[in-house]
Amino acid sequence: MSTFPATRLRRLRRTDRLRSLVRETRLDLADFVMPLFVCPGEGVTHPLEGLPGIAQRSVDALVDEVETLAALGVSAVLLFGIPEEKDEEASGAYEEDGIVQRALRELRLRFPDLVLATDVCLCEYTSHGHCGIVRGEEIDNDASLELLARTAVSHAEAGADIVAPSDMMDGRVAGIRKALDAGGFSHVPIMSYAAKFASAFYGPFREAAGSTPQFGDRQTYQMAVSNGDEAMKEIQLDLDEGADIVMVKPAGPCLDLIRRAKERFGSPLGAYQVSGEYAMIKAAAERGMLDETKAMWESVTAIHRAGADIILTYFAPDLAEQM
Ligand code: PBG
């Protein structure tokens, strides 16, 4: 191998055009998914303190927002619902006229080409804020499966293109697949939050979705940050159960796992740049500590370079504006 002075890597960095010619990672707007929060009411746009630029919106306001997103070229969204009322059984998650179901019908009608994905979980709908049904102080895995499956089917009925279970109960992908197929939705893909860690970076989201657990934490179902091999096992199991797209979450702190998953499994791979990752950049930029635009591009480029095919990020509209 020749070395300096024959080899000079700076030669290809001399101009913008040369750098562009040898760019290894390119981002495509079609790979980005924008998370959205839908809440009850009319004419409601409730900005979130912990997520600058992001708001909870009632269905009508959401329609306007999606109009803007579509005009920017954002082609996929992921819906989260904030229900009117919460209860022990998370009824709001699977009601026919639940908040997400209503938003889906409206968006489906107005934006036939938009990819409509939905987060399938119980935590926004349970009074205790956990992702499954609670028995005593425990989260009952198997009792939660049926409700998750019902939720997914109700989303498909209302027009979802993709359902995305984020609860981390064992066996939920198989349960959802079976229920979707039985309900006549064998064509609806599952994007599973396969390797989802018990992460501090979901902090701002829990304000956004009103889903902070009222007791305990999520460590009995979400993964320990220390476990990479187990993450591969989670992904393998979800694929075996019928997941069509698998996801790693959070993204930035898990670039190694995104790379491992990319090399190991041949399936479409998503990564979720979560609320805290977004909020960190926003907060630091607000204080003049870093350049927001550059930090945004660097963070999503790194996630893509690590191997993510699909990136879920609150930056989607800002990225779209510059693409
Ligand atoms: C629901 C869910 C969460 C997120 C996505 N789906 C919160 C959690 O598990 O606590 C986090 C998203 C984000 O932080 O942006 N289970």
mmCIF file of C-alpha atoms and ligand atoms in Angstrom:
data_model
loop_
_atom_site.group_PDB
_atom_site.id
_atom_site.type_symbol
_atom_site.label_atom_id
_atom_site.label_comp_id
_atom_site.label_asym_id
_atom_site.label_seq_id
_atom_site.Cartn_x
_atom_site.Cartn_y
_atom_site.Cartn_z
ATOM 1 C CA MET A 1 0.000 0.000 0.000
ATOM 2 C CA SER A 2 1.405 3.348 -0.956
ATOM 3 C CA THR A 3 1.624 5.981 1.695
ATOM 4 C CA PHE A 4 2.386 9.657 1.930
ATOM 5 C CA PRO A 5 3.399 11.534 -0.157
ATOM 6 C CA ALA A 6 1.853 9.415 -2.979
ATOM 7 C CA THR A 7 -1.334 9.036 -1.012
ATOM 8 C CA ARG A 8 -3.043 12.228 -0.008
ATOM 9 C CA LEU A 9 -6.655 11.778 1.073
ATOM 10 C CA ARG A 10 -7.127 15.530 1.099
ATOM 11 C CA ARG A 11 -7.060 15.536 -2.757
ATOM 12 C CA LEU A 12 -10.676 14.416 -2.856
ATOM 13 C CA ARG A 13 -11.735 16.925 -0.230
ATOM 14 C CA ARG A 14 -10.513 20.008 -2.103
ATOM 15 C CA THR A 15 -13.824 21.233 -3.557
ATOM 16 C CA ASP A 16 -17.498 20.798 -2.913
ATOM 17 C CA ARG A 17 -17.909 18.967 -6.205
ATOM 18 C CA LEU A 18 -15.116 16.531 -5.487
ATOM 19 C CA ARG A 19 -16.453 15.828 -2.017
ATOM 20 C CA SER A 20 -19.860 15.226 -3.507
ATOM 21 C CA LEU A 21 -18.437 12.852 -6.125
ATOM 22 C CA VAL A 22 -17.038 10.541 -3.465
ATOM 23 C CA ARG A 23 -19.842 10.896 -0.896
ATOM 24 C CA GLU A 24 -20.590 7.422 0.444
ATOM 25 C CA THR A 25 -23.826 8.132 2.281
ATOM 26 C CA ARG A 26 -26.697 9.906 0.602
ATOM 27 C CA LEU A 27 -30.017 10.628 2.205
ATOM 28 C CA ASP A 28 -33.292 10.180 0.412
ATOM 29 C CA LEU A 29 -36.390 11.951 1.688
ATOM 30 C CA ALA A 30 -38.413 8.819 0.932
ATOM 31 C CA ASP A 31 -36.605 7.055 3.789
ATOM 32 C CA PHE A 32 -37.786 9.453 6.475
ATOM 33 C CA VAL A 33 -40.797 9.072 8.723
ATOM 34 C CA MET A 34 -42.244 11.948 10.754
ATOM 35 C CA PRO A 35 -43.810 11.117 14.157
ATOM 36 C CA LEU A 36 -47.050 13.024 14.852
ATOM 37 C CA PHE A 37 -49.197 13.413 17.962
ATOM 38 C CA VAL A 38 -52.957 13.582 17.611
ATOM 39 C CA CYS A 39 -55.228 14.746 20.437
ATOM 40 C CA PRO A 40 -58.971 15.334 20.948
ATOM 41 C CA GLY A 41 -60.720 18.619 20.253
ATOM 42 C CA GLU A 42 -60.945 21.021 17.378
ATOM 43 C CA GLY A 43 -58.546 23.681 16.267
ATOM 44 C CA VAL A 44 -56.034 22.483 18.849
ATOM 45 C CA THR A 45 -52.320 22.981 18.327
ATOM 46 C CA HIS A 46 -50.603 22.439 21.622
ATOM 47 C CA PRO A 47 -46.844 23.052 21.328
ATOM 48 C CA LEU A 48 -44.673 20.771 23.439
ATOM 49 C CA GLU A 49 -42.239 22.391 25.810
ATOM 50 C CA GLY A 50 -39.756 19.558 25.695
ATOM 51 C CA LEU A 51 -39.906 19.167 21.916
ATOM 52 C CA PRO A 52 -39.413 22.556 20.278
ATOM 53 C CA GLY A 53 -41.291 22.781 16.984
ATOM 54 C CA ILE A 54 -43.465 19.736 17.727
ATOM 55 C CA ALA A 55 -47.105 19.899 18.844
ATOM 56 C CA GLN A 56 -50.095 17.791 19.759
ATOM 57 C CA ARG A 57 -52.822 18.517 17.223
ATOM 58 C CA SER A 58 -56.494 17.775 16.926
ATOM 59 C CA VAL A 59 -57.504 15.911 13.782
ATOM 60 C CA ASP A 60 -58.375 19.060 11.800
ATOM 61 C CA ALA A 61 -55.088 20.759 12.713
ATOM 62 C CA LEU A 62 -53.257 17.548 11.939
ATOM 63 C CA VAL A 63 -54.698 17.565 8.451
ATOM 64 C CA ASP A 64 -53.207 21.047 7.908
ATOM 65 C CA GLU A 65 -49.884 19.903 9.286
ATOM 66 C CA VAL A 66 -49.797 16.876 7.004
ATOM 67 C CA GLU A 67 -50.653 19.145 4.090
ATOM 68 C CA THR A 68 -47.527 21.125 4.882
ATOM 69 C CA LEU A 69 -45.442 17.988 5.300
ATOM 70 C CA ALA A 70 -46.672 16.544 2.014
ATOM 71 C CA ALA A 71 -45.858 19.800 0.221
ATOM 72 C CA LEU A 72 -42.326 19.529 1.607
ATOM 73 C CA GLY A 73 -42.060 16.000 0.260
ATOM 74 C CA VAL A 74 -42.348 14.059 3.508
ATOM 75 C CA SER A 75 -44.063 10.865 2.403
ATOM 76 C CA ALA A 76 -44.504 8.875 5.617
ATOM 77 C CA VAL A 77 -45.809 9.640 9.103
ATOM 78 C CA LEU A 78 -46.106 7.675 12.348
ATOM 79 C CA LEU A 79 -49.165 8.447 14.457
ATOM 80 C CA PHE A 80 -49.356 8.561 18.248
ATOM 81 C CA GLY A 81 -52.648 9.193 20.000
ATOM 82 C CA ILE A 82 -53.506 11.107 23.154
ATOM 83 C CA PRO A 83 -56.956 9.849 24.151
ATOM 84 C CA GLU A 84 -59.730 11.727 25.901
ATOM 85 C CA GLU A 85 -59.703 9.272 28.769
ATOM 86 C CA LYS A 86 -57.396 6.598 30.048
ATOM 87 C CA ASP A 87 -58.355 3.409 31.875
ATOM 88 C CA GLU A 88 -56.855 0.153 33.121
ATOM 89 C CA GLU A 89 -57.672 -1.696 29.901
ATOM 90 C CA ALA A 90 -56.475 0.996 27.496
ATOM 91 C CA SER A 91 -59.866 1.021 25.758
ATOM 92 C CA GLY A 92 -58.951 4.169 23.863
ATOM 93 C CA ALA A 93 -56.284 2.234 21.993
ATOM 94 C CA TYR A 94 -58.661 -0.061 20.128
ATOM 95 C CA GLU A 95 -62.022 1.748 20.034
ATOM 96 C CA GLU A 96 -63.458 2.117 16.579
ATOM 97 C CA ASP A 97 -63.680 5.869 16.996
ATOM 98 C CA GLY A 98 -60.511 6.218 19.065
ATOM 99 C CA ILE A 99 -58.338 9.210 18.432
ATOM 100 C CA VAL A 100 -55.831 7.473 16.138
ATOM 101 C CA GLN A 101 -58.599 5.671 14.266
ATOM 102 C CA ARG A 102 -60.373 8.980 13.582
ATOM 103 C CA ALA A 103 -57.163 10.631 12.453
ATOM 104 C CA LEU A 104 -56.430 7.668 10.179
ATOM 105 C CA ARG A 105 -59.801 7.850 8.433
ATOM 106 C CA GLU A 106 -59.451 11.558 7.839
ATOM 107 C CA LEU A 107 -55.859 11.350 6.614
ATOM 108 C CA ARG A 108 -56.548 8.274 4.482
ATOM 109 C CA LEU A 109 -59.327 10.141 2.712
ATOM 110 C CA ARG A 110 -57.325 13.268 2.042
ATOM 111 C CA PHE A 111 -53.868 11.837 1.399
ATOM 112 C CA PRO A 112 -54.254 8.585 -0.503
ATOM 113 C CA ASP A 113 -50.509 8.348 -1.260
ATOM 114 C CA LEU A 114 -49.184 9.147 2.190
ATOM 115 C CA VAL A 115 -47.633 6.208 4.063
ATOM 116 C CA LEU A 116 -49.645 6.045 7.277
ATOM 117 C CA ALA A 117 -47.890 4.153 10.036
ATOM 118 C CA THR A 118 -49.236 3.863 13.572
ATOM 119 C CA ASP A 119 -47.536 3.245 16.879
ATOM 120 C CA VAL A 120 -49.234 0.248 18.494
ATOM 121 C CA CYS A 121 -48.879 0.441 22.254
ATOM 122 C CA LEU A 122 -51.040 0.744 25.332
ATOM 123 C CA CYS A 123 -49.039 3.250 27.390
ATOM 124 C CA GLU A 124 -50.753 6.368 26.070
ATOM 125 C CA TYR A 125 -54.126 4.792 26.899
ATOM 126 C CA THR A 126 -53.599 3.160 30.279
ATOM 127 C CA SER A 127 -54.266 5.088 33.478
ATOM 128 C CA HIS A 128 -51.004 3.718 34.910
ATOM 129 C CA GLY A 129 -48.919 4.603 31.855
ATOM 130 C CA HIS A 130 -47.449 1.134 31.308
ATOM 131 C CA CYS A 131 -47.261 -0.489 27.882
ATOM 132 C CA GLY A 132 -49.275 -3.533 28.958
ATOM 133 C CA ILE A 133 -52.016 -4.666 31.302
ATOM 134 C CA VAL A 134 -51.102 -4.467 34.974
ATOM 135 C CA ARG A 135 -51.824 -7.252 37.484
ATOM 136 C CA GLY A 136 -50.740 -6.160 40.952
ATOM 137 C CA GLU A 137 -47.376 -4.558 40.299
ATOM 138 C CA GLU A 138 -46.555 -6.740 37.301
ATOM 139 C CA ILE A 139 -47.097 -6.168 33.613
ATOM 140 C CA ASP A 140 -49.046 -9.181 32.369
ATOM 141 C CA ASN A 141 -47.461 -10.142 29.072
ATOM 142 C CA ASP A 142 -50.024 -12.563 27.668
ATOM 143 C CA ALA A 143 -53.065 -10.545 28.747
ATOM 144 C CA SER A 144 -51.617 -7.564 26.887
ATOM 145 C CA LEU A 145 -51.190 -9.433 23.611
ATOM 146 C CA GLU A 146 -54.860 -9.610 22.770
ATOM 147 C CA LEU A 147 -55.356 -5.888 23.330
ATOM 148 C CA LEU A 148 -52.313 -5.032 21.241
ATOM 149 C CA ALA A 149 -53.637 -7.238 18.435
ATOM 150 C CA ARG A 150 -57.046 -5.569 18.667
ATOM 151 C CA THR A 151 -55.365 -2.173 18.486
ATOM 152 C CA ALA A 152 -53.401 -3.129 15.381
ATOM 153 C CA VAL A 153 -56.499 -4.513 13.638
ATOM 154 C CA SER A 154 -58.487 -1.367 14.446
ATOM 155 C CA HIS A 155 -55.708 0.730 12.913
ATOM 156 C CA ALA A 156 -55.707 -1.412 9.780
ATOM 157 C CA GLU A 157 -59.487 -1.087 9.560
ATOM 158 C CA ALA A 158 -59.171 2.694 9.749
ATOM 159 C CA GLY A 159 -56.629 2.804 6.937
ATOM 160 C CA ALA A 160 -53.129 2.296 8.353
ATOM 161 C CA ASP A 161 -50.507 1.173 5.831
ATOM 162 C CA ILE A 162 -48.127 -0.094 8.501
ATOM 163 C CA VAL A 163 -48.589 -0.979 12.166
ATOM 164 C CA ALA A 164 -45.649 -0.498 14.498
ATOM 165 C CA PRO A 165 -45.804 -2.264 17.878
ATOM 166 C CA SER A 166 -43.594 -0.525 20.444
ATOM 167 C CA ASP A 167 -44.680 -2.253 23.652
ATOM 168 C CA MET A 168 -41.915 -4.894 23.918
ATOM 169 C CA MET A 169 -44.214 -7.682 25.140
ATOM 170 C CA ASP A 170 -42.980 -11.144 24.118
ATOM 171 C CA GLY A 171 -44.905 -12.660 21.251
ATOM 172 C CA ARG A 172 -46.739 -9.541 20.174
ATOM 173 C CA VAL A 173 -45.573 -9.643 16.574
ATOM 174 C CA ALA A 174 -46.939 -13.166 16.140
ATOM 175 C CA GLY A 175 -50.170 -12.179 17.877
ATOM 176 C CA ILE A 176 -50.639 -9.097 15.740
ATOM 177 C CA ARG A 177 -49.787 -10.973 12.527
ATOM 178 C CA LYS A 178 -52.330 -13.657 13.323
ATOM 179 C CA ALA A 179 -55.050 -11.122 14.155
ATOM 180 C CA LEU A 180 -54.360 -9.018 11.071
ATOM 181 C CA ASP A 181 -54.521 -12.080 8.835
ATOM 182 C CA ALA A 182 -57.733 -13.289 10.455
ATOM 183 C CA GLY A 183 -59.238 -9.823 10.005
ATOM 184 C CA GLY A 184 -58.527 -9.736 6.284
ATOM 185 C CA PHE A 185 -55.396 -7.599 6.589
ATOM 186 C CA SER A 186 -52.727 -10.019 5.450
ATOM 187 C CA HIS A 187 -51.398 -7.217 3.224
ATOM 188 C CA VAL A 188 -50.633 -4.866 6.140
ATOM 189 C CA PRO A 189 -46.955 -4.980 7.150
ATOM 190 C CA ILE A 190 -45.613 -4.901 10.710
ATOM 191 C CA MET A 191 -42.734 -2.599 11.572
ATOM 192 C CA SER A 192 -41.679 -3.795 14.997
ATOM 193 C CA TYR A 193 -39.743 -1.811 17.522
ATOM 194 C CA ALA A 194 -37.644 -4.946 17.792
ATOM 195 C CA ALA A 195 -34.686 -3.763 19.826
ATOM 196 C CA LYS A 196 -36.116 -1.093 22.048
ATOM 197 C CA PHE A 197 -34.097 -0.042 25.035
ATOM 198 C CA ALA A 198 -35.190 1.338 28.384
ATOM 199 C CA SER A 199 -33.702 4.700 27.470
ATOM 200 C CA ALA A 200 -33.494 8.044 29.222
ATOM 201 C CA PHE A 201 -33.789 9.620 25.787
ATOM 202 C CA TYR A 202 -37.562 9.052 25.665
ATOM 203 C CA GLY A 203 -37.979 11.756 28.334
ATOM 204 C CA PRO A 204 -39.585 14.496 26.209
ATOM 205 C CA PHE A 205 -41.870 11.961 24.486
ATOM 206 C CA ARG A 206 -43.547 10.998 27.726
ATOM 207 C CA GLU A 207 -44.669 14.609 28.145
ATOM 208 C CA ALA A 208 -45.776 14.641 24.492
ATOM 209 C CA ALA A 209 -47.805 11.448 24.847
ATOM 210 C CA GLY A 210 -48.719 11.812 28.518
ATOM 211 C CA SER A 211 -47.415 8.305 29.104
ATOM 212 C CA THR A 212 -45.098 8.522 32.095
ATOM 213 C CA PRO A 213 -45.517 5.329 34.171
ATOM 214 C CA GLN A 214 -47.320 6.080 37.428
ATOM 215 C CA PHE A 215 -45.243 3.480 39.283
ATOM 216 C CA GLY A 216 -42.025 1.675 38.550
ATOM 217 C CA ASP A 217 -40.343 1.937 35.177
ATOM 218 C CA ARG A 218 -40.153 0.059 31.883
ATOM 219 C CA GLN A 219 -37.145 -2.098 32.685
ATOM 220 C CA THR A 220 -39.172 -5.301 32.970
ATOM 221 C CA TYR A 221 -40.076 -5.106 29.294
ATOM 222 C CA GLN A 222 -37.715 -2.721 27.520
ATOM 223 C CA MET A 223 -34.134 -3.856 27.055
ATOM 224 C CA ALA A 224 -31.104 -3.066 29.181
ATOM 225 C CA VAL A 225 -28.778 -0.659 27.414
ATOM 226 C CA SER A 226 -25.861 -2.967 28.197
ATOM 227 C CA ASN A 227 -27.125 -5.853 26.027
ATOM 228 C CA GLY A 228 -26.198 -5.975 22.355
ATOM 229 C CA ASP A 229 -26.391 -9.742 21.791
ATOM 230 C CA GLU A 230 -29.847 -9.746 23.298
ATOM 231 C CA ALA A 231 -30.832 -7.006 20.840
ATOM 232 C CA MET A 232 -29.910 -9.351 17.985
ATOM 233 C CA LYS A 233 -32.019 -12.050 19.587
ATOM 234 C CA GLU A 234 -35.001 -9.684 19.871
ATOM 235 C CA ILE A 235 -34.681 -8.786 16.198
ATOM 236 C CA GLN A 236 -34.351 -12.442 15.160
ATOM 237 C CA LEU A 237 -37.458 -13.367 17.140
ATOM 238 C CA ASP A 238 -39.513 -10.539 15.669
ATOM 239 C CA LEU A 239 -38.475 -11.580 12.167
ATOM 240 C CA ASP A 240 -39.353 -15.196 12.967
ATOM 241 C CA GLU A 241 -42.762 -14.030 14.207
ATOM 242 C CA GLY A 242 -43.377 -12.212 10.944
ATOM 243 C CA ALA A 243 -42.077 -8.653 11.290
ATOM 244 C CA ASP A 244 -41.585 -7.040 7.873
ATOM 245 C CA ILE A 245 -39.450 -4.146 9.078
ATOM 246 C CA VAL A 246 -37.434 -4.210 12.283
ATOM 247 C CA MET A 247 -36.365 -1.192 14.220
ATOM 248 C CA VAL A 248 -33.649 -0.216 16.640
ATOM 249 C CA LYS A 249 -34.426 2.508 19.158
ATOM 250 C CA PRO A 250 -32.973 4.900 20.214
ATOM 251 C CA ALA A 251 -30.796 5.454 17.150
ATOM 252 C CA GLY A 252 -27.810 7.601 18.074
ATOM 253 C CA PRO A 253 -26.835 5.616 21.179
ATOM 254 C CA CYS A 254 -27.229 2.324 19.241
ATOM 255 C CA LEU A 255 -25.245 2.880 16.043
ATOM 256 C CA ASP A 256 -23.250 -0.296 16.716
ATOM 257 C CA LEU A 257 -26.454 -2.346 16.901
ATOM 258 C CA ILE A 258 -27.829 -0.784 13.730
ATOM 259 C CA ARG A 259 -24.629 -1.885 11.979
ATOM 260 C CA ARG A 260 -24.781 -5.398 13.445
ATOM 261 C CA ALA A 261 -28.430 -5.786 12.495
ATOM 262 C CA LYS A 262 -27.776 -4.494 8.988
ATOM 263 C CA GLU A 263 -25.001 -7.019 8.435
ATOM 264 C CA ARG A 264 -26.839 -9.913 9.996
ATOM 265 C CA PHE A 265 -30.435 -9.677 8.794
ATOM 266 C CA GLY A 266 -31.502 -9.010 5.234
ATOM 267 C CA SER A 267 -34.664 -7.180 6.229
ATOM 268 C CA PRO A 268 -35.520 -3.514 5.963
ATOM 269 C CA LEU A 269 -34.112 -1.851 9.040
ATOM 270 C CA GLY A 270 -35.473 1.228 10.746
ATOM 271 C CA ALA A 271 -33.939 3.422 13.433
ATOM 272 C CA TYR A 272 -35.797 5.898 15.607
ATOM 273 C CA GLN A 273 -34.018 9.130 16.443
ATOM 274 C CA VAL A 274 -36.072 9.656 19.573
ATOM 275 C CA SER A 275 -37.404 12.711 21.337
ATOM 276 C CA GLY A 276 -34.386 13.174 23.597
ATOM 277 C CA GLU A 277 -31.930 12.958 20.726
ATOM 278 C CA TYR A 278 -33.888 15.671 18.927
ATOM 279 C CA ALA A 279 -34.373 17.790 22.052
ATOM 280 C CA MET A 280 -30.659 17.687 22.918
ATOM 281 C CA ILE A 281 -29.725 19.206 19.585
ATOM 282 C CA LYS A 282 -32.514 21.784 19.797
ATOM 283 C CA ALA A 283 -31.629 22.803 23.352
ATOM 284 C CA ALA A 284 -27.915 23.077 22.678
ATOM 285 C CA ALA A 285 -28.576 25.098 19.524
ATOM 286 C CA GLU A 286 -30.936 27.428 21.371
ATOM 287 C CA ARG A 287 -28.116 28.218 23.750
ATOM 288 C CA GLY A 288 -25.712 28.820 20.914
ATOM 289 C CA MET A 289 -23.668 25.768 21.841
ATOM 290 C CA LEU A 290 -23.805 24.188 18.410
ATOM 291 C CA ASP A 291 -25.064 24.734 14.895
ATOM 292 C CA GLU A 292 -28.487 23.101 14.735
ATOM 293 C CA THR A 293 -28.537 22.478 11.001
ATOM 294 C CA LYS A 294 -25.109 20.884 10.945
ATOM 295 C CA ALA A 295 -25.828 18.783 14.014
ATOM 296 C CA MET A 296 -29.108 17.615 12.483
ATOM 297 C CA TRP A 297 -27.452 16.499 9.251
ATOM 298 C CA GLU A 298 -24.561 14.874 11.052
ATOM 299 C CA SER A 299 -26.850 12.901 13.333
ATOM 300 C CA VAL A 300 -29.074 11.478 10.597
ATOM 301 C CA THR A 301 -26.151 10.837 8.254
ATOM 302 C CA ALA A 302 -24.476 8.806 10.995
ATOM 303 C CA ILE A 303 -27.666 6.785 11.534
ATOM 304 C CA HIS A 304 -27.907 6.066 7.820
ATOM 305 C CA ARG A 305 -24.190 5.292 7.541
ATOM 306 C CA ALA A 306 -24.551 2.816 10.397
ATOM 307 C CA GLY A 307 -27.051 0.923 8.257
ATOM 308 C CA ALA A 308 -30.575 2.192 8.851
ATOM 309 C CA ASP A 309 -32.732 2.083 5.719
ATOM 310 C CA ILE A 310 -35.586 3.997 7.322
ATOM 311 C CA ILE A 311 -35.136 6.847 9.788
ATOM 312 C CA LEU A 312 -37.907 8.010 12.073
ATOM 313 C CA THR A 313 -37.124 11.536 13.180
ATOM 314 C CA TYR A 314 -38.757 14.754 14.360
ATOM 315 C CA PHE A 315 -36.327 16.534 12.043
ATOM 316 C CA ALA A 316 -38.091 15.156 8.939
ATOM 317 C CA PRO A 317 -39.668 18.484 7.885
ATOM 318 C CA ASP A 318 -36.451 20.445 8.558
ATOM 319 C CA LEU A 319 -34.503 17.917 6.505
ATOM 320 C CA ALA A 320 -37.116 18.012 3.757
ATOM 321 C CA GLU A 321 -36.836 21.775 3.539
ATOM 322 C CA GLN A 322 -33.167 21.425 2.729
ATOM 323 C CA MET A 323 -33.289 18.445 0.409
HETATM 324 C C1 PBG B 1 -44.553 3.900 23.369
HETATM 325 C C2 PBG B 1 -43.422 4.639 22.732
HETATM 326 C C3 PBG B 1 -42.422 5.439 23.303
HETATM 327 C C4 PBG B 1 -41.713 5.991 22.250
HETATM 328 C C5 PBG B 1 -42.261 5.494 21.079
HETATM 329 N N1 PBG B 1 -43.295 4.659 21.393
HETATM 330 C C6 PBG B 1 -42.168 5.770 24.724
HETATM 331 C C7 PBG B 1 -41.690 4.767 25.654
HETATM 332 O O1 PBG B 1 -41.559 3.591 25.353
HETATM 333 O O2 PBG B 1 -41.478 5.150 26.799
HETATM 334 C C8 PBG B 1 -40.566 6.974 22.356
HETATM 335 C C9 PBG B 1 -40.436 7.929 21.230
HETATM 336 C C10 PBG B 1 -39.565 9.102 21.477
HETATM 337 O O3 PBG B 1 -38.954 9.264 22.551
HETATM 338 O O4 PBG B 1 -39.486 9.939 20.573
HETATM 339 N N2 PBG B 1 -44.198 2.794 24.080
#
